[in-house]
CSV table of C-alpha atoms and ligand atoms in Angstrom, one decimal:
chain,number,residue,atom,x,y,z
A,112,MET,CA,0.0,0.0,0.0
A,113,ILE,CA,1.3,3.4,-1.1
A,114,ASP,CA,0.7,6.7,0.5
A,115,PHE,CA,1.0,10.3,-0.6
A,116,PRO,CA,4.4,11.9,-1.4
A,117,PRO,CA,6.1,13.6,1.6
A,118,ALA,CA,5.0,17.2,0.7
A,119,ILE,CA,1.4,16.1,0.7
A,120,GLN,CA,1.8,14.2,3.9
A,121,ASN,CA,3.5,17.2,5.5
A,122,LEU,CA,0.6,19.5,4.7
A,123,ILE,CA,-2.0,16.9,6.0
A,124,HIS,CA,0.1,16.7,9.2
A,125,SER,CA,0.3,20.5,9.6
A,126,LEU,CA,-3.4,20.9,9.1
A,127,LYS,CA,-4.2,18.2,11.7
A,128,GLU,CA,-2.5,20.3,14.3
A,129,LEU,CA,-5.2,23.0,13.9
A,130,PRO,CA,-8.1,23.0,16.3
A,131,GLY,CA,-11.2,21.2,15.0
A,132,ILE,CA,-9.4,19.6,12.0
A,133,GLY,CA,-9.3,15.8,12.1
A,134,PRO,CA,-7.4,13.5,9.7
A,135,ARG,CA,-10.2,13.3,7.2
A,136,SER,CA,-10.7,17.0,7.1
A,137,ALA,CA,-7.0,17.6,6.8
A,138,GLU,CA,-6.8,15.3,3.8
A,139,ARG,CA,-9.8,16.8,2.2
A,140,ILE,CA,-8.4,20.4,2.5
A,141,THR,CA,-5.0,19.2,1.2
A,142,LEU,CA,-6.5,17.6,-1.9
A,143,TYR,CA,-8.6,20.7,-2.5
A,144,LEU,CA,-5.5,22.9,-2.3
A,145,LEU,CA,-3.6,20.5,-4.6
A,146,GLU,CA,-6.3,20.8,-7.3
A,147,GLU,CA,-7.2,24.5,-7.0
A,148,THR,CA,-5.9,26.9,-9.6
A,149,LYS,CA,-7.6,30.1,-8.4
A,150,GLY,CA,-4.8,31.4,-6.1
A,151,THR,CA,-6.4,30.0,-2.9
A,152,LYS,CA,-3.0,28.7,-1.8
A,153,GLN,CA,-1.3,32.0,-2.2
A,154,LYS,CA,-4.1,33.9,-0.6
A,155,LEU,CA,-4.0,31.6,2.4
A,156,VAL,CA,-0.2,31.8,2.8
A,157,GLN,CA,-0.4,35.6,2.5
A,158,SER,CA,-3.2,35.8,5.1
A,159,ILE,CA,-1.3,33.6,7.6
A,160,ASN,CA,1.9,35.6,7.1
A,161,GLU,CA,0.1,38.9,7.6
A,162,ILE,CA,-1.5,38.0,11.0
A,163,GLY,CA,2.1,37.3,12.1
A,164,ALA,CA,3.5,40.5,10.7
A,165,LYS,CA,0.7,43.0,11.2
A,166,ILE,CA,-1.3,42.0,14.3
A,167,LYS,CA,-0.1,43.2,17.7
A,168,PRO,CA,-1.7,44.0,21.0
A,169,CYS,CA,-3.1,47.5,21.4
A,170,SER,CA,-0.6,49.5,23.5
A,171,ARG,CA,-3.4,50.7,25.8
A,172,CYS,CA,-5.9,47.8,26.2
A,173,GLY,CA,-4.2,44.7,24.7
A,174,PHE,CA,-6.8,43.9,22.1
A,175,TYR,CA,-5.7,43.0,18.6
A,176,THR,CA,-4.8,45.9,16.3
A,177,GLU,CA,-2.6,46.7,13.3
A,178,GLU,CA,-1.9,50.2,14.7
A,179,THR,CA,-0.6,51.5,18.0
A,180,LEU,CA,-4.1,51.8,19.4
A,181,CYS,CA,-7.1,49.5,18.6
A,182,SER,CA,-10.3,50.7,17.0
A,183,ILE,CA,-12.1,50.6,20.4
A,184,CYS,CA,-9.5,52.7,22.1
A,185,LEU,CA,-9.7,55.2,19.2
A,186,ASP,CA,-13.5,55.3,19.3
A,187,HIS,CA,-14.5,58.7,20.8
A,188,SER,CA,-18.1,57.5,21.4
A,189,ARG,CA,-17.0,54.8,24.0
A,190,ASP,CA,-17.2,55.5,27.7
A,191,LYS,CA,-13.6,55.7,28.7
A,192,GLN,CA,-14.4,55.6,32.4
A,193,CYS,CA,-15.9,52.2,32.3
A,194,PHE,CA,-13.3,49.3,31.9
A,195,CYS,CA,-14.2,45.8,31.1
A,196,LEU,CA,-11.3,43.5,32.3
A,197,VAL,CA,-11.0,40.3,30.3
A,198,ILE,CA,-8.6,37.4,30.2
A,199,HIS,CA,-8.1,36.9,26.4
A,200,PRO,CA,-8.4,39.2,23.3
A,201,ILE,CA,-11.1,37.0,21.9
A,202,ASP,CA,-13.3,37.8,25.0
A,203,VAL,CA,-13.4,41.4,23.7
A,204,ILE,CA,-15.1,40.2,20.5
A,205,LYS,CA,-17.5,38.0,22.5
A,206,ILE,CA,-18.7,41.0,24.6
A,207,GLU,CA,-18.8,43.3,21.6
A,208,ARG,CA,-21.1,40.9,19.8
A,209,THR,CA,-23.6,41.3,22.6
A,210,GLY,CA,-23.9,45.0,21.7
A,211,ALA,CA,-24.5,45.6,25.4
A,212,PHE,CA,-21.3,47.3,26.4
A,213,ARG,CA,-20.2,50.8,25.5
A,214,GLY,CA,-17.1,51.2,27.6
A,215,VAL,CA,-13.5,50.2,26.9
A,216,TYR,CA,-11.5,47.0,27.6
A,217,HIS,CA,-8.4,45.8,29.3
A,218,VAL,CA,-6.9,42.4,28.3
A,219,LEU,CA,-5.2,40.8,31.3
A,220,GLY,CA,-3.6,38.0,29.2
A,221,LYS,CA,-3.7,35.3,31.9
A,222,LYS,CA,-5.7,34.2,34.9
A,223,ILE,CA,-4.7,32.5,38.1
A,224,SER,CA,-4.2,28.8,37.2
A,225,PRO,CA,-2.3,26.6,39.6
A,226,LEU,CA,-2.2,23.7,37.1
A,227,ASP,CA,-0.4,26.0,34.6
A,228,GLY,CA,1.8,27.4,37.3
A,229,HIS,CA,0.1,30.8,37.3
A,230,VAL,CA,0.0,32.0,40.9
A,231,PRO,CA,-1.6,35.4,41.8
A,232,GLU,CA,1.7,37.1,41.9
A,233,ASP,CA,2.2,36.2,38.2
A,234,LEU,CA,-0.8,38.2,37.0
A,235,PRO,CA,0.5,41.2,34.9
A,236,LEU,CA,-1.3,43.8,37.0
A,237,SER,CA,1.3,46.7,36.6
A,238,PRO,CA,0.0,47.9,33.2
A,239,LEU,CA,-3.6,47.8,34.5
A,240,LEU,CA,-2.8,49.7,37.7
A,241,GLN,CA,-0.8,52.3,35.8
A,242,ARG,CA,-3.6,52.7,33.3
A,243,ILE,CA,-6.1,53.1,36.2
A,244,ASP,CA,-3.9,55.8,37.8
A,245,GLU,CA,-3.8,57.7,34.5
A,246,GLU,CA,-7.4,57.2,33.2
A,247,LYS,CA,-9.2,57.0,36.6
A,248,PRO,CA,-12.1,54.8,35.6
A,249,ARG,CA,-15.2,55.0,37.8
A,250,GLU,CA,-16.1,51.3,37.3
A,251,ILE,CA,-14.3,48.1,36.3
A,252,ILE,CA,-16.2,45.0,35.3
A,253,LEU,CA,-14.4,41.7,35.8
A,254,ALA,CA,-15.6,39.6,32.9
A,255,PHE,CA,-13.7,36.4,33.6
A,256,GLY,CA,-16.3,33.6,33.4
A,257,ALA,CA,-17.6,31.3,36.0
A,258,ASP,CA,-15.0,28.6,36.4
A,259,ALA,CA,-13.0,28.2,39.7
A,260,GLU,CA,-9.8,29.8,38.2
A,261,ALA,CA,-11.7,32.8,36.8
A,262,GLU,CA,-13.4,33.3,40.2
A,263,ALA,CA,-10.1,33.1,42.1
A,264,THR,CA,-8.7,35.7,39.7
A,265,ALA,CA,-11.7,38.0,40.2
A,266,LEU,CA,-11.5,37.7,43.9
A,267,TYR,CA,-7.8,38.5,44.0
A,268,ILE,CA,-8.0,41.5,41.6
A,269,GLY,CA,-11.2,42.7,43.1
A,270,GLN,CA,-9.5,43.1,46.5
A,271,ILE,CA,-6.6,45.1,45.0
A,272,LEU,CA,-9.0,47.4,43.0
A,273,LYS,CA,-11.4,48.1,45.8
A,274,LYS,CA,-8.5,49.5,47.8
A,275,ARG,CA,-8.3,52.2,45.2
A,276,ALA,CA,-12.0,53.1,45.8
A,277,ILE,CA,-13.1,52.0,42.3
A,278,ARG,CA,-16.5,50.4,41.8
A,279,VAL,CA,-15.8,46.7,40.8
A,280,SER,CA,-18.4,44.3,39.5
A,281,VAL,CA,-18.4,40.8,38.1
A,282,LEU,CA,-20.7,39.3,35.4
A,283,ALA,CA,-24.0,37.9,36.7
A,284,MET,CA,-24.3,34.2,37.0
A,285,GLY,CA,-27.6,32.4,36.4
A,286,LEU,CA,-29.5,30.4,33.9
A,287,PRO,CA,-28.3,30.5,30.3
A,288,ALA,CA,-30.8,32.4,28.1
A,289,GLY,CA,-33.2,30.0,26.4
A,290,SER,CA,-32.5,27.0,28.5
A,291,GLY,CA,-34.9,25.3,30.8
A,292,LEU,CA,-34.6,24.7,34.5
A,293,GLU,CA,-34.1,21.0,33.8
A,294,TYR,CA,-30.6,21.5,32.4
A,295,ALA,CA,-29.3,23.8,35.1
A,296,ASP,CA,-26.8,22.3,37.6
A,297,SER,CA,-27.4,23.1,41.3
A,298,VAL,CA,-24.6,25.6,41.6
A,299,THR,CA,-25.9,27.6,38.6
A,300,LEU,CA,-29.4,27.3,40.0
A,301,SER,CA,-28.3,28.6,43.4
A,302,TYR,CA,-26.6,31.6,41.8
A,303,ALA,CA,-29.8,32.2,39.8
A,304,LEU,CA,-31.8,32.1,43.0
A,305,SER,CA,-29.6,34.4,45.0
A,306,GLY,CA,-29.3,36.9,42.1
A,307,ARG,CA,-33.0,36.9,41.4
A,308,ARG,CA,-34.5,40.3,40.4
A,309,GLU,CA,-37.9,41.7,41.1
A,310,LEU,CA,-40.4,41.7,38.3
B,281,MET,CA,-20.0,46.8,17.7
B,282,ILE,CA,-16.4,46.4,16.7
B,283,ASP,CA,-14.9,43.5,14.7
B,284,PHE,CA,-11.4,42.1,14.2
B,285,PRO,CA,-8.6,44.2,12.4
B,286,PRO,CA,-8.5,43.6,8.6
B,287,ALA,CA,-5.6,41.1,8.7
B,288,ILE,CA,-7.5,38.8,11.1
B,289,GLN,CA,-10.7,39.1,9.0
B,290,ASN,CA,-8.8,38.3,5.9
B,291,LEU,CA,-7.5,35.0,7.4
B,292,ILE,CA,-10.9,34.1,8.6
B,293,HIS,CA,-12.2,34.7,5.1
B,294,SER,CA,-9.5,32.7,3.4
B,295,LEU,CA,-10.0,29.7,5.8
B,296,LYS,CA,-13.8,29.8,5.2
B,297,GLU,CA,-13.1,29.0,1.5
B,298,LEU,CA,-11.6,25.7,2.4
B,299,PRO,CA,-13.9,22.6,2.3
B,300,GLY,CA,-15.6,21.7,5.6
B,301,ILE,CA,-14.5,24.9,7.3
B,302,GLY,CA,-17.4,27.1,8.4
B,303,PRO,CA,-17.3,30.6,10.0
B,304,ARG,CA,-17.0,29.3,13.6
B,305,SER,CA,-14.2,26.9,12.6
B,306,ALA,CA,-12.4,29.6,10.6
B,307,GLU,CA,-12.5,32.0,13.5
B,308,ARG,CA,-11.3,29.3,16.0
B,309,ILE,CA,-8.3,28.4,13.8
B,310,THR,CA,-7.4,32.1,13.2
B,311,LEU,CA,-7.4,32.8,17.0
B,312,TYR,CA,-5.3,29.6,17.5
B,313,LEU,CA,-2.8,30.8,14.9
B,314,LEU,CA,-2.7,34.3,16.5
B,315,GLU,CA,-1.8,33.0,19.9
B,316,GLU,CA,0.5,30.1,19.0
B,317,THR,CA,4.3,30.7,19.4
B,318,LYS,CA,5.6,27.2,18.4
B,319,GLY,CA,6.1,27.9,14.7
B,320,THR,CA,2.8,26.4,13.6
B,321,LYS,CA,2.1,29.4,11.3
B,322,GLN,CA,5.5,29.1,9.6
B,323,LYS,CA,5.2,25.3,9.3
B,324,LEU,CA,1.8,25.6,7.7
B,325,VAL,CA,2.9,28.3,5.3
B,326,GLN,CA,5.9,26.2,4.3
B,327,SER,CA,3.7,23.1,3.8
B,328,ILE,CA,1.3,25.0,1.6
B,329,ASN,CA,4.1,26.5,-0.5
B,330,GLU,CA,5.7,23.1,-0.9
B,331,ILE,CA,2.7,21.3,-2.3
B,332,GLY,CA,2.6,24.0,-5.0
B,333,ALA,CA,6.3,23.8,-5.7
B,334,LYS,CA,7.0,20.1,-5.3
B,335,ILE,CA,4.0,18.1,-6.3
B,336,LYS,CA,3.4,17.3,-10.0
B,337,PRO,CA,1.7,14.5,-11.9
B,338,CYS,CA,3.7,11.3,-12.5
B,339,SER,CA,4.8,11.4,-16.1
B,340,ARG,CA,3.6,7.9,-16.6
B,341,CYS,CA,0.4,7.5,-14.7
B,342,GLY,CA,-0.6,10.9,-13.5
B,343,PHE,CA,-0.6,10.2,-9.8
B,344,TYR,CA,1.0,12.7,-7.4
B,345,THR,CA,4.8,12.6,-7.2
B,346,GLU,CA,7.7,14.8,-6.3
B,347,GLU,CA,9.9,13.0,-8.9
B,348,THR,CA,9.4,12.2,-12.6
B,349,LEU,CA,7.8,8.8,-11.8
B,350,CYS,CA,5.6,8.1,-8.7
B,351,SER,CA,6.4,5.5,-6.2
B,352,ILE,CA,3.8,3.1,-7.6
B,353,CYS,CA,5.3,3.2,-11.1
B,354,LEU,CA,8.8,2.7,-9.6
B,355,ASP,CA,7.7,-0.3,-7.6
B,356,HIS,CA,9.0,-3.4,-9.3
B,357,SER,CA,6.7,-5.7,-7.3
B,358,ARG,CA,3.6,-4.2,-9.0
B,359,ASP,CA,1.9,-6.0,-11.9
B,360,LYS,CA,2.6,-3.6,-14.8
B,361,GLN,CA,0.3,-5.5,-17.2
B,362,CYS,CA,-2.8,-4.6,-15.1
B,363,PHE,CA,-3.9,-1.0,-15.3
B,364,CYS,CA,-6.5,0.6,-13.1
B,365,LEU,CA,-7.9,3.6,-14.9
B,366,VAL,CA,-9.2,6.3,-12.5
B,367,ILE,CA,-10.6,9.8,-12.8
B,368,HIS,CA,-8.7,11.7,-10.1
B,369,PRO,CA,-5.3,11.2,-8.4
B,370,ILE,CA,-7.1,10.8,-5.0
B,371,ASP,CA,-8.8,7.7,-6.4
B,372,VAL,CA,-5.4,6.0,-6.5
B,373,ILE,CA,-5.1,6.5,-2.7
B,374,LYS,CA,-8.6,5.2,-2.2
B,375,ILE,CA,-7.9,2.0,-4.1
B,376,GLU,CA,-4.4,1.6,-2.5
B,377,ARG,CA,-6.0,1.7,0.9
B,378,THR,CA,-8.1,-1.4,0.2
B,379,GLY,CA,-4.9,-3.4,-0.2
B,380,ALA,CA,-6.8,-5.3,-2.9
B,381,PHE,CA,-4.9,-4.2,-6.0
B,382,ARG,CA,-1.4,-4.9,-7.1
B,383,GLY,CA,-1.3,-3.4,-10.6
B,384,VAL,CA,-0.5,0.1,-11.7
B,385,TYR,CA,-2.7,3.1,-12.3
B,386,HIS,CA,-3.6,5.6,-15.0
B,387,VAL,CA,-5.2,8.9,-14.0
B,388,LEU,CA,-7.6,10.1,-16.7
B,389,GLY,CA,-8.1,13.6,-15.2
B,390,LYS,CA,-11.7,14.1,-16.2
B,391,LYS,CA,-14.8,12.2,-17.0
B,392,ILE,CA,-17.7,12.8,-19.5
B,393,SER,CA,-19.7,15.5,-17.9
B,394,PRO,CA,-22.2,17.3,-20.1
B,395,LEU,CA,-23.0,19.8,-17.3
B,396,ASP,CA,-19.3,20.8,-17.1
B,397,GLY,CA,-19.1,20.8,-20.9
B,398,HIS,CA,-17.0,17.7,-21.0
B,399,VAL,CA,-18.1,15.7,-24.1
B,400,PRO,CA,-16.6,12.3,-24.9
B,401,GLU,CA,-14.2,13.8,-27.4
B,402,ASP,CA,-12.7,16.0,-24.6
B,403,LEU,CA,-11.4,13.0,-22.7
B,404,PRO,CA,-7.6,13.0,-22.7
B,405,LEU,CA,-7.2,9.5,-24.2
B,406,SER,CA,-4.1,10.0,-26.3
B,407,PRO,CA,-1.6,9.5,-23.4
B,408,LEU,CA,-3.5,6.4,-22.3
B,409,LEU,CA,-3.6,4.9,-25.8
B,410,GLN,CA,0.1,5.6,-26.3
B,411,ARG,CA,0.9,4.0,-23.0
B,412,ILE,CA,-1.2,1.0,-23.9
B,413,ASP,CA,0.7,0.6,-27.2
B,414,GLU,CA,4.0,0.8,-25.3
B,415,GLU,CA,3.2,-1.3,-22.2
B,416,LYS,CA,0.6,-3.7,-23.7
B,417,PRO,CA,-1.5,-4.3,-20.6
B,418,ARG,CA,-3.5,-7.6,-20.5
B,419,GLU,CA,-6.3,-6.0,-18.5
B,420,ILE,CA,-7.6,-2.6,-17.8
B,421,ILE,CA,-10.0,-2.0,-14.8
B,422,LEU,CA,-12.2,1.1,-15.2
B,423,ALA,CA,-12.6,2.4,-11.6
B,424,PHE,CA,-14.8,5.3,-12.2
B,425,GLY,CA,-17.6,4.9,-9.6
B,426,ALA,CA,-21.3,4.3,-10.2
B,427,ASP,CA,-22.8,7.7,-11.0
B,428,ALA,CA,-24.2,8.3,-14.5
B,429,GLU,CA,-21.3,10.3,-15.7
B,430,ALA,CA,-18.8,7.7,-14.6
B,431,GLU,CA,-20.8,4.9,-16.3
B,432,ALA,CA,-21.0,6.9,-19.5
B,433,THR,CA,-17.3,7.4,-19.4
B,434,ALA,CA,-16.7,3.7,-18.8
B,435,LEU,CA,-19.0,2.7,-21.7
B,436,TYR,CA,-17.2,5.1,-24.1
B,437,ILE,CA,-13.7,4.1,-23.1
B,438,GLY,CA,-14.6,0.5,-22.9
B,439,GLN,CA,-15.7,0.5,-26.5
B,440,ILE,CA,-12.4,2.0,-27.6
B,441,LEU,CA,-10.3,-0.3,-25.5
B,442,LYS,CA,-12.1,-3.5,-26.6
B,443,LYS,CA,-11.2,-2.7,-30.2
B,444,ARG,CA,-7.6,-3.2,-29.1
B,445,ALA,CA,-8.3,-6.7,-27.8
B,446,ILE,CA,-7.6,-5.8,-24.2
B,447,ARG,CA,-9.6,-7.3,-21.4
B,448,VAL,CA,-11.6,-4.5,-19.9
B,449,SER,CA,-13.5,-4.6,-16.6
B,450,VAL,CA,-15.4,-2.2,-14.4
B,451,LEU,CA,-15.8,-2.2,-10.7
B,452,ALA,CA,-18.5,-4.4,-9.3
B,453,MET,CA,-21.8,-2.9,-8.2
B,454,GLY,CA,-21.5,-2.6,-4.5
B,455,LEU,CA,-20.7,1.0,-4.8
B,456,PRO,CA,-23.7,2.9,-3.4
B,457,ALA,CA,-25.7,3.8,-6.5
B,458,GLY,CA,-25.5,7.4,-7.6
B,459,SER,CA,-22.5,8.3,-5.6
B,460,GLY,CA,-19.0,9.0,-6.8
B,461,LEU,CA,-15.8,7.1,-5.9
B,462,GLU,CA,-14.9,9.8,-3.4
B,463,TYR,CA,-17.5,8.7,-0.9
B,464,ALA,CA,-16.8,5.0,-1.0
B,465,ASP,CA,-15.2,3.4,2.1
B,466,SER,CA,-12.3,0.9,1.8
B,467,VAL,CA,-14.4,-2.2,2.4
B,468,THR,CA,-17.0,-1.4,-0.2
B,469,LEU,CA,-14.3,-0.4,-2.6
B,470,SER,CA,-12.5,-3.7,-2.1
B,471,TYR,CA,-15.7,-5.7,-2.8
B,472,ALA,CA,-16.1,-3.6,-5.9
B,473,LEU,CA,-12.6,-4.4,-7.0
B,474,SER,CA,-12.7,-8.2,-6.4
B,475,GLY,CA,-16.2,-8.5,-8.0
B,476,ARG,CA,-15.3,-6.5,-11.1
B,477,ARG,CA,-17.0,-7.8,-14.2
B,478,GLU,CA,-15.8,-7.9,-17.8
B,479,LEU,CA,-17.3,-5.4,-20.2
C,149,ZN,ZN1,-7.2,49.2,22.7
C,150,ZN,ZN1,3.1,6.8,-11.7
C-alpha cells in the first residue's frame, strides 16, 4: 500500500494540528489545495503571514490591532471611564457581539491557574494599575467567566482594585438564556436564585 | 459593535473558502494561529508552499509525485500488465487503501460530464492509448464509480479499448448507486474491486 508523497503528507500533518481539524478533514483540504488553480493557496499563505506580521496588542488595552491603538480605544463614542477587564483578546469580541457594552477594555492575558503554574503574583497587573492611575475609571467590570480559576482571579484582583476606591463588578451568574430549568446544575441554580430580580 | 482588524478578518475569510470549514471553525483556527508561538504558522505556510512547488503528476500514470515517476510506477513488485484507470489522483489512494490491487494506475483527469461541458471527445485519451501501445497491458480496470457520468465514461472508453483486444472490466456494483468514488469506504471499494466484471 502506497501513501502520498512527503510534501502532501506534511501538509496533512500541519493541518491536523489546527483545532477542530481531524485526519479526514486535513486530507480533504489538502486535496482541495492540490487541485485548486484560483490562487487560494497564495491567498491563504499571505493571510497567515500577515497576521504574524501585522497583528499586535493595542498598547493601551491589549486587544488585537494593526496600529498602536485598537479601534475601540480610538472610538470617541466609547465610555472611557468604564473598563471591562477580560482574560483573552477574543473575549473582547465575545462581549462586543452582545452589543450591550459601550465602555473600553483591558486584556489581562492570563488568569490564576495553579495547574499551569500561574500564581496570583504572576498576574500582569502593573500595566492595568498604571492605566487606572492615568485614566481614573469609575467602574471596572471583571468579565472572567464562572470557572474556579476565573473566580479566584476575580477575587484577587477585586481586593486590589477596591483598595483604590473603584467600583468593581463581576458578570452575573444564572440560567443561560433560552435554557430550561431541567438543564441547570445546582450551583448555577443557586446563583440564579440568589441573584433573582424583582419583576 | 467592533470587529477584528483587517488582517484577522482576511485570514478568517481565506479559511472559510476551504472545504468543511465554516465561519466558527475559521475563527477558531485564526485565533489559535494568532496566539501560537511554536512555529505552527511558519510550518503551515511552508507546507502549503511546498505542495505548490514540489507536487506534480507522475509522467507515466498521472498520480501525485515529487519526482518524474511516482512510487507506484517505480515499484518493481507491481503488476505492470494490469492497469487501473481512475478519474482523479485521490482515487489512487482510495484504491491503495483497500490493499486489494497490485497493478498500476492511470489517472484520466476528467470524466464525461455534459454539465461541465466535457463531451466524450474531450477525454484526454491519447496519453492512455500511447501508454497501452508501449506497455501492452493484458487487463484494464475502469474504476470510475457508479454515477451516471462515470458509467457513460466507462462505456465510451470500454468500446475504444475493446477494439484493441484488451480485457476491460469495471468495478462491481456494490458501490452505493448514484455516488462517486470519493464517498466509498475501503471495504465497499475492495468488494467492488474483487467483484469486477468484464465489459
Ligand atoms: Zn485598545
Ligand atoms: Zn506513476
